[in-house]
Coordinates of C-alpha atoms and ligand atoms in Angstrom, one line a residue:
X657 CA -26.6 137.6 -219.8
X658 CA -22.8 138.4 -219.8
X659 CA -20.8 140.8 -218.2
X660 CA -18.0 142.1 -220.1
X661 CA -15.8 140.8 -217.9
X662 CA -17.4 137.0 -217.7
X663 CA -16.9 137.2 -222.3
X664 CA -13.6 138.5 -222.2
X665 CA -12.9 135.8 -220.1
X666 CA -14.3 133.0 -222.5
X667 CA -12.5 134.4 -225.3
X668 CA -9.7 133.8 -223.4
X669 CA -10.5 131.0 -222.6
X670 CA -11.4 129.9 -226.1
X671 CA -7.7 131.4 -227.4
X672 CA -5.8 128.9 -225.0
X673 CA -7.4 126.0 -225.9
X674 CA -6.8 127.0 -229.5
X675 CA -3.0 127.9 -228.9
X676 CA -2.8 124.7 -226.9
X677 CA -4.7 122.5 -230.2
X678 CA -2.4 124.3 -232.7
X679 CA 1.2 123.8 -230.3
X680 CA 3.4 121.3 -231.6
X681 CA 3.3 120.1 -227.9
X682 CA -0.1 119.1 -228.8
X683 CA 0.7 117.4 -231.6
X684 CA 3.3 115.4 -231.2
X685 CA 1.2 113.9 -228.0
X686 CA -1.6 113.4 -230.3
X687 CA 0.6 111.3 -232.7
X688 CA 2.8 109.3 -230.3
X689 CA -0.7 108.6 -228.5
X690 CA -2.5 107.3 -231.9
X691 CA 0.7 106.0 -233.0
X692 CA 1.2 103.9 -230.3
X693 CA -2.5 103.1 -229.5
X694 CA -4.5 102.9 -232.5
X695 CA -2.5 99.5 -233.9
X696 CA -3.2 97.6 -230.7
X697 CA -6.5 98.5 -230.4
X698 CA -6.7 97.3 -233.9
X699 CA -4.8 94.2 -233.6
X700 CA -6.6 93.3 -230.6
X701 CA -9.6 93.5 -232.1
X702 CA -8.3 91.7 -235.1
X703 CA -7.1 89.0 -233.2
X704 CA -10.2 88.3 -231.3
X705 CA -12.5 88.4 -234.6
X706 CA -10.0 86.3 -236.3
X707 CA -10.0 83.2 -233.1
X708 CA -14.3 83.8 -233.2
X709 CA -14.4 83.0 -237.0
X710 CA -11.3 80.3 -236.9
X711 CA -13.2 78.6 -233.3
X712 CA -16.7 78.4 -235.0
X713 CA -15.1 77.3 -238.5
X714 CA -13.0 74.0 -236.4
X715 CA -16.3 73.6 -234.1
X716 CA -18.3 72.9 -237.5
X717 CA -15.6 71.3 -239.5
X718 CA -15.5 68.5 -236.1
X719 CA -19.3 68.0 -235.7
X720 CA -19.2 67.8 -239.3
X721 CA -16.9 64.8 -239.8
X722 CA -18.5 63.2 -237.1
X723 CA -21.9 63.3 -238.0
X724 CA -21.1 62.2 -241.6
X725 CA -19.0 58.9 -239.7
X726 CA -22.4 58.4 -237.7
X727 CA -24.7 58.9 -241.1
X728 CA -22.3 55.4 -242.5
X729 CA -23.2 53.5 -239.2
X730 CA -26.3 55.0 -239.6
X731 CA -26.6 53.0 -243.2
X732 CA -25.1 49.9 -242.2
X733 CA -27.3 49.5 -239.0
X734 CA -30.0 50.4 -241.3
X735 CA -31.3 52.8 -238.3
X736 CA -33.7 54.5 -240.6
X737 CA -36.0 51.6 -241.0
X738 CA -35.2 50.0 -237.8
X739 CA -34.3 52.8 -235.4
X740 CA -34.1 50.3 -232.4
X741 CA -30.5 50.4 -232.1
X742 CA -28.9 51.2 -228.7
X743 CA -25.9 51.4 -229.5
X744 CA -26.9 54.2 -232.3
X745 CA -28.9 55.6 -230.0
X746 CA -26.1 56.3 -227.9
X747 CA -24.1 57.1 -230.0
X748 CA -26.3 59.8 -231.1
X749 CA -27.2 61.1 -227.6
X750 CA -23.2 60.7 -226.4
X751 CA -22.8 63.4 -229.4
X752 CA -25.3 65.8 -229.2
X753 CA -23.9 66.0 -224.9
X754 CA -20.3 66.5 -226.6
X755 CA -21.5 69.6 -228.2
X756 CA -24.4 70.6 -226.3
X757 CA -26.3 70.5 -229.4
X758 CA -29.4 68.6 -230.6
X759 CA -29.5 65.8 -233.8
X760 CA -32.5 65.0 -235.2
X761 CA -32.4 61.9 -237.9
X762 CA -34.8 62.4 -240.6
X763 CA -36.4 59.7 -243.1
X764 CA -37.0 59.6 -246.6
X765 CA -40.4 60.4 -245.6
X766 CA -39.4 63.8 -244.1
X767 CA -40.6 61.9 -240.9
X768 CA -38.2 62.2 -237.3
X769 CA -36.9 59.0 -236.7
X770 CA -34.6 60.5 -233.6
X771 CA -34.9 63.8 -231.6
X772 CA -32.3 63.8 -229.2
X773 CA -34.0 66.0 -226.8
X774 CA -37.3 63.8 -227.7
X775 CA -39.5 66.9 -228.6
X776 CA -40.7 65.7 -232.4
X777 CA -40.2 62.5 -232.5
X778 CA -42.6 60.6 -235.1
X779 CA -43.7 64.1 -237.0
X780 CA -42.4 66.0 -240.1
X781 CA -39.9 68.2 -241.1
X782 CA -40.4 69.9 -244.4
X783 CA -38.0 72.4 -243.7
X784 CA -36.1 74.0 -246.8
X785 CA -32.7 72.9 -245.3
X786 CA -33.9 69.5 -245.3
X787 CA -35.9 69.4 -248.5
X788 CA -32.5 71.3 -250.4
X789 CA -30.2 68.7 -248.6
X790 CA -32.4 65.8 -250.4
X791 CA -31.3 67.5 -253.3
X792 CA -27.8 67.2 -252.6
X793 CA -26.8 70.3 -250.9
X794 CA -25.3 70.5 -247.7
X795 CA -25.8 73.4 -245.4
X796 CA -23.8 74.6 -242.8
X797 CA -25.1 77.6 -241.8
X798 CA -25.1 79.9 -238.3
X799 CA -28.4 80.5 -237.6
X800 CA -28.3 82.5 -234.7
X801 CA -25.6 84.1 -232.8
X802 CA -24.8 81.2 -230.2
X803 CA -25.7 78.0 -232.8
X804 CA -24.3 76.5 -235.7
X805 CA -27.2 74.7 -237.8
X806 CA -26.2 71.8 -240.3
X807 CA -27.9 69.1 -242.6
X808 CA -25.8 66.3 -243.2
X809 CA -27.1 63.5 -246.0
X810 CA -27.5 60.0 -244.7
X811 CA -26.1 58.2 -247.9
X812 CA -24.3 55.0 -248.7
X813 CA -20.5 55.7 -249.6
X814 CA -21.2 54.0 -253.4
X815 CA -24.6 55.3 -253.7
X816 CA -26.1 58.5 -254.9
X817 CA -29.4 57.9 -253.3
X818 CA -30.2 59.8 -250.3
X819 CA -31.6 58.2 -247.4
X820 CA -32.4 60.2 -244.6
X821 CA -31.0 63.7 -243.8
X822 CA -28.8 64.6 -239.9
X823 CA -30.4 67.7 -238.7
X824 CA -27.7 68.9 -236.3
X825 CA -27.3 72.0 -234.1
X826 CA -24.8 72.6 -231.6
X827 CA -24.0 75.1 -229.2
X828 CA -21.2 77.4 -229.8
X829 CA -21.4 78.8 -225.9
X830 CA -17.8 77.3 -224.8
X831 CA -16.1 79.5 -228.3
X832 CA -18.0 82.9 -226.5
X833 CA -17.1 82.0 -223.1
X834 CA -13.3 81.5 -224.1
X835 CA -13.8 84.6 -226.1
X836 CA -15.1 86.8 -222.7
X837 CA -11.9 85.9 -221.0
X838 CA -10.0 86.9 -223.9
X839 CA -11.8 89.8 -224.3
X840 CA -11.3 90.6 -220.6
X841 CA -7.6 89.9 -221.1
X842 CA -7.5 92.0 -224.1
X843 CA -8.9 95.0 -222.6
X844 CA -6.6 94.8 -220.0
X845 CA -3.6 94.7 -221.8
X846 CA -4.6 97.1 -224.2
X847 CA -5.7 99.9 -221.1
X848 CA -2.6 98.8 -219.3
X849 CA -0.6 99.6 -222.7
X850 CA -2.9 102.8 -223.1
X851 CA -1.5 104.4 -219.7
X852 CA 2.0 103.5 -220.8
X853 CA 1.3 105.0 -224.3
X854 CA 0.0 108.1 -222.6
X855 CA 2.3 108.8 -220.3
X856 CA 4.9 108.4 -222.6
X857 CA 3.7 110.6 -225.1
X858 CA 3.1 113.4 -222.3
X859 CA 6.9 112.7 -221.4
X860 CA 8.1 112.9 -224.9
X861 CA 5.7 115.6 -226.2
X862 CA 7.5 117.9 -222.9
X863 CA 11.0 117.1 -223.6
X864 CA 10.6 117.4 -227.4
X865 CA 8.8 121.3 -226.4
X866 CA 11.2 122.1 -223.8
X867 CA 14.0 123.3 -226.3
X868 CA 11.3 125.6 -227.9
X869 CA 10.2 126.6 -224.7
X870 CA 13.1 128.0 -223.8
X871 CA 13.6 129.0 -226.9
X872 CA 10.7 131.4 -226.9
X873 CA 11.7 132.8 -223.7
X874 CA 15.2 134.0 -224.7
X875 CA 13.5 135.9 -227.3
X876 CA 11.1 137.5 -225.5
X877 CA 13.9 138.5 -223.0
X878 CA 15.5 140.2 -225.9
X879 CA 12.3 141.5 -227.2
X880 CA 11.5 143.2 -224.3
X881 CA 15.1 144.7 -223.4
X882 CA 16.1 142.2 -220.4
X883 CA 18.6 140.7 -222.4
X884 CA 21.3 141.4 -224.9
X885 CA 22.9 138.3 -225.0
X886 CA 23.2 135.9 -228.0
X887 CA 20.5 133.3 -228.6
X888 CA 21.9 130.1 -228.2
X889 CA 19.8 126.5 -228.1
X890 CA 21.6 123.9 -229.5
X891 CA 19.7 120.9 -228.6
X892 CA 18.5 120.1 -232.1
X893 CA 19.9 120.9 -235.5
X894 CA 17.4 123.1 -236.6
X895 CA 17.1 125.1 -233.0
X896 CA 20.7 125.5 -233.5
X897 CA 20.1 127.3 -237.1
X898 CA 17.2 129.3 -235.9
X899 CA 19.7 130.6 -233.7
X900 CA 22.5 131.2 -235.9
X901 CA 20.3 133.1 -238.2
X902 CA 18.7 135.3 -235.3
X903 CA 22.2 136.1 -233.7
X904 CA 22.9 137.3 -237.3
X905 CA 20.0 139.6 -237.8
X906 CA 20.5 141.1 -234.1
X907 CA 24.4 141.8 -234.7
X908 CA 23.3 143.3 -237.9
X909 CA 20.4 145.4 -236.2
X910 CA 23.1 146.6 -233.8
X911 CA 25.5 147.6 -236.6
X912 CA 22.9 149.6 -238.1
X913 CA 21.6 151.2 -234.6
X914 CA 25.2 152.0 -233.5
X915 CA 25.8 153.4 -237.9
X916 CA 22.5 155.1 -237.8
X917 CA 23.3 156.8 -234.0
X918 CA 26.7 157.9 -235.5
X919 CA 25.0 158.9 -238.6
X920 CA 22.3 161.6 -236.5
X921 CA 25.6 162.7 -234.5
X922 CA 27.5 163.7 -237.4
X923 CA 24.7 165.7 -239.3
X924 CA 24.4 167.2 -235.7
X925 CA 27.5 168.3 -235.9
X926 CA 28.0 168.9 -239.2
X927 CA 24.6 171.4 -239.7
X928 CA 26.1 173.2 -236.5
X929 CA 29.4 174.2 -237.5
X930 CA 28.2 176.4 -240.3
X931 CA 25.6 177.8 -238.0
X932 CA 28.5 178.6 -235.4
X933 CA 30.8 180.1 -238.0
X934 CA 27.9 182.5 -238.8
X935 CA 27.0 183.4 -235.2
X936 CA 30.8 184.1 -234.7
X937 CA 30.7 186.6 -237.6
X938 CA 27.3 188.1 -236.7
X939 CA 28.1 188.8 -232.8
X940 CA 31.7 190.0 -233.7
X941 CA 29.9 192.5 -235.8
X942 CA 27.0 193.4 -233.4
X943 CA 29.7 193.9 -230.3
X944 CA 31.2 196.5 -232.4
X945 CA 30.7 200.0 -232.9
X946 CA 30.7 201.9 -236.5
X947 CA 32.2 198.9 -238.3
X948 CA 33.3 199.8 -241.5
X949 CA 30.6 199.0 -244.2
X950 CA 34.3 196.8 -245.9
X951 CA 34.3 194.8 -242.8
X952 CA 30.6 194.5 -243.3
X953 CA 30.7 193.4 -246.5
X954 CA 33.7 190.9 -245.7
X955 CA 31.8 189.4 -243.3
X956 CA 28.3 188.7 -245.1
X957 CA 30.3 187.2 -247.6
X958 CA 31.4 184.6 -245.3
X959 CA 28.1 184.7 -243.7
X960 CA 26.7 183.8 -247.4
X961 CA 29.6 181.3 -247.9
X962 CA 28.3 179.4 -244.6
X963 CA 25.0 179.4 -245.6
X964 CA 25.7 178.1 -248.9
X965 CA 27.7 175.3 -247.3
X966 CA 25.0 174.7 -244.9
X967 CA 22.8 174.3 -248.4
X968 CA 25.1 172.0 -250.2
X969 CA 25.2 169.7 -246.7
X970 CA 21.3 169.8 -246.7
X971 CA 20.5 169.1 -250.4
X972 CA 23.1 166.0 -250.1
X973 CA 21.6 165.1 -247.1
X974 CA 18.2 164.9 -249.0
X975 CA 19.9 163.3 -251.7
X976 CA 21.1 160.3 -249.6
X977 CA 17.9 159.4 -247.3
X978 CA 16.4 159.3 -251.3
X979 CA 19.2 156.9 -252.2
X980 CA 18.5 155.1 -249.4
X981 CA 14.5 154.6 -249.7
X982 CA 13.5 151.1 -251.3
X983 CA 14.5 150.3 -254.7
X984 CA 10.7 150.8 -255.1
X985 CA 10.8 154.4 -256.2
X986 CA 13.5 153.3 -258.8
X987 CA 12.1 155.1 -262.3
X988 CA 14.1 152.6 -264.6
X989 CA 14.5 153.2 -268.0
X990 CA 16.9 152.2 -270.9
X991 CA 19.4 154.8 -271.0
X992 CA 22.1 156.2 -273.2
X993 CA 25.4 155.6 -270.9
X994 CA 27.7 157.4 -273.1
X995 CA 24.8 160.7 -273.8
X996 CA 24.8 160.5 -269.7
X997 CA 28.2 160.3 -269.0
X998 CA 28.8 163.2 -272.0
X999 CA 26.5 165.5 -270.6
X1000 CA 27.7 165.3 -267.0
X1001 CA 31.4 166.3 -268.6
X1002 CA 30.2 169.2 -270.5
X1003 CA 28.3 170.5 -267.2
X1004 CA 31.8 169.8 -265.4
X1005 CA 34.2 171.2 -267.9
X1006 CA 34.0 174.7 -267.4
X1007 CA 34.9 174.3 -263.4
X1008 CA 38.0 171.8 -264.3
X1009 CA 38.8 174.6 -266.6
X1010 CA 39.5 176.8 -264.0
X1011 CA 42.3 175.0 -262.9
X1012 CA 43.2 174.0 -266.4
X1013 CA 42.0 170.1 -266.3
X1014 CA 41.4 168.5 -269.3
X1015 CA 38.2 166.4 -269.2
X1016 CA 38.6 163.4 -271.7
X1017 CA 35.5 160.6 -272.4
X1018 CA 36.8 157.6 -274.3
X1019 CA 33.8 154.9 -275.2
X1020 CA 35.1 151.7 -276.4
X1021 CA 31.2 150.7 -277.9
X1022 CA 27.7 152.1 -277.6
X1023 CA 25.9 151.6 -274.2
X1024 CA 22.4 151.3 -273.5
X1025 CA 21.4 150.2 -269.7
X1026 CA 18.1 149.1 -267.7
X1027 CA 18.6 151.9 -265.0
X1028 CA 17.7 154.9 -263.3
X1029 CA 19.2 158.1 -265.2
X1030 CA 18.8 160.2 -262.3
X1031 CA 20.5 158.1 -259.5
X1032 CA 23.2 157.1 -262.0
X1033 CA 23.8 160.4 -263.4
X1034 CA 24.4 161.5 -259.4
X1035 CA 26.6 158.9 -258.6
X1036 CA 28.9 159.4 -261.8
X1037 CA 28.6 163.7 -260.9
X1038 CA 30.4 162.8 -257.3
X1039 CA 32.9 161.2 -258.7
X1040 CA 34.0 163.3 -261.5
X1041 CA 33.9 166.2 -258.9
X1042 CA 35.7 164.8 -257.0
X1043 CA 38.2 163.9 -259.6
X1044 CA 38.2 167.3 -260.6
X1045 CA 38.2 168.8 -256.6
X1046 CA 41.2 167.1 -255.5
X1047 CA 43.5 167.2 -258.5
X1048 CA 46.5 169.4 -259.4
X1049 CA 46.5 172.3 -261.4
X1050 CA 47.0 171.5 -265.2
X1051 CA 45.8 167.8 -264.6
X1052 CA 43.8 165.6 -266.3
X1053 CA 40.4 163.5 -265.5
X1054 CA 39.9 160.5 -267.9
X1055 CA 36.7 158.9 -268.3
X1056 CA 36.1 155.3 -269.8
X1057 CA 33.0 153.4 -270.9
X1058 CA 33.3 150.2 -271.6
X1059 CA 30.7 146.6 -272.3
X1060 CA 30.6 142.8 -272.3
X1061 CA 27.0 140.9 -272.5
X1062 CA 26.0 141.3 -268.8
X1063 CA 27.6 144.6 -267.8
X1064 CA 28.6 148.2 -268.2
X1065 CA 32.2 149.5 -267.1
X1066 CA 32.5 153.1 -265.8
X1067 CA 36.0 154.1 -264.9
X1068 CA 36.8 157.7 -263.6
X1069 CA 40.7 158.7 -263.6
X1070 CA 42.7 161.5 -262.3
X1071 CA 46.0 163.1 -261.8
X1072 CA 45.2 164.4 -258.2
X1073 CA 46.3 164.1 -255.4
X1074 CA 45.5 160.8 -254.2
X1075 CA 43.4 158.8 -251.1
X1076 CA 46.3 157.6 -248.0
X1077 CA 46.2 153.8 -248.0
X1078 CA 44.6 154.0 -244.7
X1079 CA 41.8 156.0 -245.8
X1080 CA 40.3 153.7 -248.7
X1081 CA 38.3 151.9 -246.7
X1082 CA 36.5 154.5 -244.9
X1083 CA 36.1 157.3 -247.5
X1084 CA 32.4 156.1 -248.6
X1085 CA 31.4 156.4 -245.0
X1086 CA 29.1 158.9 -244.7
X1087 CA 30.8 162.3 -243.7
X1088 CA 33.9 160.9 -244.2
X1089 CA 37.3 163.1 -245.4
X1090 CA 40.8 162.4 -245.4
X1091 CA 41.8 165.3 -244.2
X1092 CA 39.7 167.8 -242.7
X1093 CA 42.2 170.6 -242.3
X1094 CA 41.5 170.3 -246.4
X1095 CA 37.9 171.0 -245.7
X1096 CA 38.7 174.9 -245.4
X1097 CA 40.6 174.6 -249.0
X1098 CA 38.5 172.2 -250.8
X1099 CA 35.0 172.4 -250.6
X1100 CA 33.0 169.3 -249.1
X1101 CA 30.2 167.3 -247.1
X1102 CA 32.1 164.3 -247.1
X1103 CA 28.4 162.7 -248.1
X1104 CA 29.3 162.3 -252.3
X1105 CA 31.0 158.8 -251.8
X1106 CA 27.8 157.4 -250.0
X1107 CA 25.3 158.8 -252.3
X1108 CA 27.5 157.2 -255.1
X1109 CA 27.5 153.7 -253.1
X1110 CA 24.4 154.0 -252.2
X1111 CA 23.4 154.3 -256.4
X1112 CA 25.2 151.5 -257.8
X1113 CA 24.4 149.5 -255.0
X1114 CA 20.5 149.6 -255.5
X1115 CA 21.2 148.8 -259.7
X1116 CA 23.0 145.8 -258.3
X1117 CA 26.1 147.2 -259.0
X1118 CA 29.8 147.1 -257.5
X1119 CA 32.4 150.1 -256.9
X1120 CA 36.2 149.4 -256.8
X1121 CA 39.2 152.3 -255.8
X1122 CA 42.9 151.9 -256.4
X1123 CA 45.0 154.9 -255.7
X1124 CA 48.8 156.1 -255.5
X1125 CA 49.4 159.2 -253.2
X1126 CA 50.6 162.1 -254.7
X1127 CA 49.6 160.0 -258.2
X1128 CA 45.9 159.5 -258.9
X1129 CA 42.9 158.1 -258.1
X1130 CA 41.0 155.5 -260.1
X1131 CA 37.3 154.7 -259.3
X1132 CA 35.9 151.8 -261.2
X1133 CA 32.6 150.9 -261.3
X1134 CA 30.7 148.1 -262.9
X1135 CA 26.5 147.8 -263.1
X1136 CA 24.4 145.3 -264.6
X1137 CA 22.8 146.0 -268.6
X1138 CA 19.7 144.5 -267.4
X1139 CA 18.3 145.8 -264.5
X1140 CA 17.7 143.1 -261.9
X1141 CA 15.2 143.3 -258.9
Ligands
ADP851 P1 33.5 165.3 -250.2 O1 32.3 166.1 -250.1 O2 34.5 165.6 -249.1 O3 34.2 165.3 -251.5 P2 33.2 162.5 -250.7 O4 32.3 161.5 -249.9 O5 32.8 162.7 -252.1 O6 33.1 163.8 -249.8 O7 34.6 162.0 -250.5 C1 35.2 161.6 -249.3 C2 36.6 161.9 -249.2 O8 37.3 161.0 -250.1 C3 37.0 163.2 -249.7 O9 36.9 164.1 -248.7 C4 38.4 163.1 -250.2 O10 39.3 163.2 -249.1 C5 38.5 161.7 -250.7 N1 38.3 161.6 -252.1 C6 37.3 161.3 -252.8 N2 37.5 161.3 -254.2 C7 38.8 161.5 -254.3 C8 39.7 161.6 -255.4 N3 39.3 161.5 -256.7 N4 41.0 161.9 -255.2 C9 41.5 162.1 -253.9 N5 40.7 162.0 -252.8 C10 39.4 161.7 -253.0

């Protein structure tokens, strides 16, 4: 049985070997070992098979021609009916020593005329070799794994007719003995290769990792906090990309830290200052004595202003973190730009009224757009209130809606009093205003601009600003027809 302790350490165990099997460590040693060790071993092997079969195949080609020159002096020293013949004789023993076989010279009869080892001598063979080689066939066969077996025909060149039949079999030791030594050679070659092959691959496999290696621990150094420097491995190509792209993700991880520390900051500061305001006006009223109920009522009223400007920061808070949330909870919908854009002027026209600005919508054709009527209809709000906020009296706002095949154009004009060159890049920050000594005059969070942004960027869109100071302000804004994801 296990203790917890003894598994745990198996599984362990288990996930090494498994993180060491799937490491490309692994398998580049695995490849540069079969790579470089399966072909020999195969060639080797080829080799050796290929001198076996070409050996045996001479061997029997050479007995062959021999015995077929001994079957003619066989004919003209007419050995089968005489086989007295010395020089035959010793002929036939001299050859069967050459190839440590054995001949045995068969008659018509199927009776032995010659056994060189002497064994049968005067009885019958009615083998099937011999009987098919009457016939005309000749068989060269290996019978077992050290002997080649033959029948050769003992003809006349001119004649058909076949006399007698060679039974040979010869040895084919000397072929396996040469192949031994070979083999012995082979294998040592091929294990002396094998150890070079290895350690090779183990020496490639580690310098191929090692860029990886440290790779992986500069990351985890930044992962865990040890390290804010850049990531850079440059020994391959690809290492060098992997970088690149991961120094670009962290440097835009930091921007958004360092934007999204400013941003908690500045609704810090911005929720307090109405909250101070009111604790000014409430303890300058509680340190007095019988304050008059005007001074009271002066008071609340700024009280109630605060709060209301507290409000207006809170709800465009809200408004923004829902700009901000994925373009998930988009509710997109084909919408009537110019019934949107209308209705947002009527609700607008009776406070440009009060400073007499005249509200004008010109539409050049019909739009209908893929998009989401309530983010759009926010986005287009903050910027005819502000067109409206920071213009003169008796001025004029003038809004234009416009079409080609792919897009919608929205521009919002005014007379006002225009954005300080230095200021157009930073007025859609989040809680940005030109000038905050206007804040007190003109109404303001300083969070419209970024819900606007923050709108037409999620439809895809794009926002453009030109203004004159002291002249107007122009916002132009362009957004897809067809909303794309
Ligand atoms: P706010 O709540 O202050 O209006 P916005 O984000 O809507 O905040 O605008 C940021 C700043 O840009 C404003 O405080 C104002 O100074 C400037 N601004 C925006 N629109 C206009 C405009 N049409 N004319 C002049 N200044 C503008």
């Amino acid at each position: 049985m296990f203790t917890q302790s003894g598994e745990w350490a198996i599984i362990s165990r288990h996930r090494v070997v498994i993180t060491y099997l799937k490491s490309l460590k692994f398998r580049v040693f695995l490849v540069l070992l079969l790579a470089g060790w399966l072909p020999m071993l195969i060639v080797a092997s080829g080799i050796l098979d290929s001198y076996r079969e070409r050996a045996i195949k001479v061997r029997g080609t050479d007995v062959q021609n021999q015995c077929r020159i001994l079957s003619n002096q066989l004919i003209s020293y007419n050995y089968l009916k005489d086989p007295s013949s010395e020089l035959i004789g010793g002929e036939l023993t001299q050859l069967s020593n050459l190839y440590d076989g054995r001949i045995i010279v068969i008659d018509e009869n199927f009776k032995v005329i010659r056994d060189t080892y002497g064994l049968i001598e005067g009885k019958l063979v009615v083998s099937e070799e011999v009987i098919r080689c009457f016939q005309g066939e000749t068989i060269n066969q290996l019978s077992t794994k050290r002997y080649i077996e033959m029948t050769i025909p003992i003809q006349e060149a001119d004649s058909q007719k076949i006399q007698g039949v060679l039974l040979v079999s010869v040895s084919t030791d000397s072929i396996w003995d040469n192949l031994d030594v070979l083999t012995g050679n082979a294998r040592i070659f091929v294990l002396i290769c094998g150890v070079l092959v290895l350690t090779f691959a183990v020496l490639l496999s580690y310098f191929l990792d090692r860029p990886l290696k440290r790779m992986i621990h500069s990351l985890q150094e930044i992962a865990e906090g040890h390290s804010t420097e850049d990531l850079k491995v440059k020994t391959y190509t690809e290492t060098e990309q992997i970088s690149q792209e991961f120094n670009k993700i962290m440097n835009q991880m930091r921007v958004l830290d360092e934007s999204r520390q400013e941003f908690v900051s500045n609704v810090s500061h911005e929720l307090k200052t109405p909250l101070t305001s009111m604790k000014v006006l409430a303890d300058s009223l509680l340190s007095q004595e019988e304050v008059p109920i005007e001074l009271y009522q002066e008071f609340m009223n700024d009280i109630a202003e605060e709060i209301e400007r507290e409000n207006k920061i809170i709800t465009d808070l809200l408004s923004l973190v829902k700009m901000d949330k994925k373009a998930a909870n988009l509710n997109i919908e084909p919408v009537d730009i110019n019934d949107l854009l209308e209705l947002i002027l009527k609700r607008l026209r009776p406070i440009a009224s009060r400073k007499n600005i005249e509200m004008v919508l010109e539409s050049f054709r019909p739009v209908t757009a893929e998009v989401d009527a309530g983010r759009l209809t926010l986005a287009f709000t903050n910027l005819m209130e502000n067109a409206v906020k920071y213009n003169r009296e008796n001025g004029w706002v003038h809004v234009s809606l416009d079409a080609d095949h792919k897009f919608f154009y929205v521009k919002v004009m005014d007379s006002g009093m225009g954005i300080p060159e230095e200021s157009i890049d930073y007025i859609f920050e989040r809680f940005y205003r030109v000038d905050k000594s206007h804040s007190n005059e003109i109404d303001g969070t300083g969070l419209g601009l970024a819900i606007t942004r923050s709108a037409i960027q999620v439809h895809k869109g794009a926002v453009k600003v030109t203004s004159h100071l002291g002249e107007g302000t122009t916002f132009a804004v362009r957004i897809p027809l067809n909303y794309i994801a």
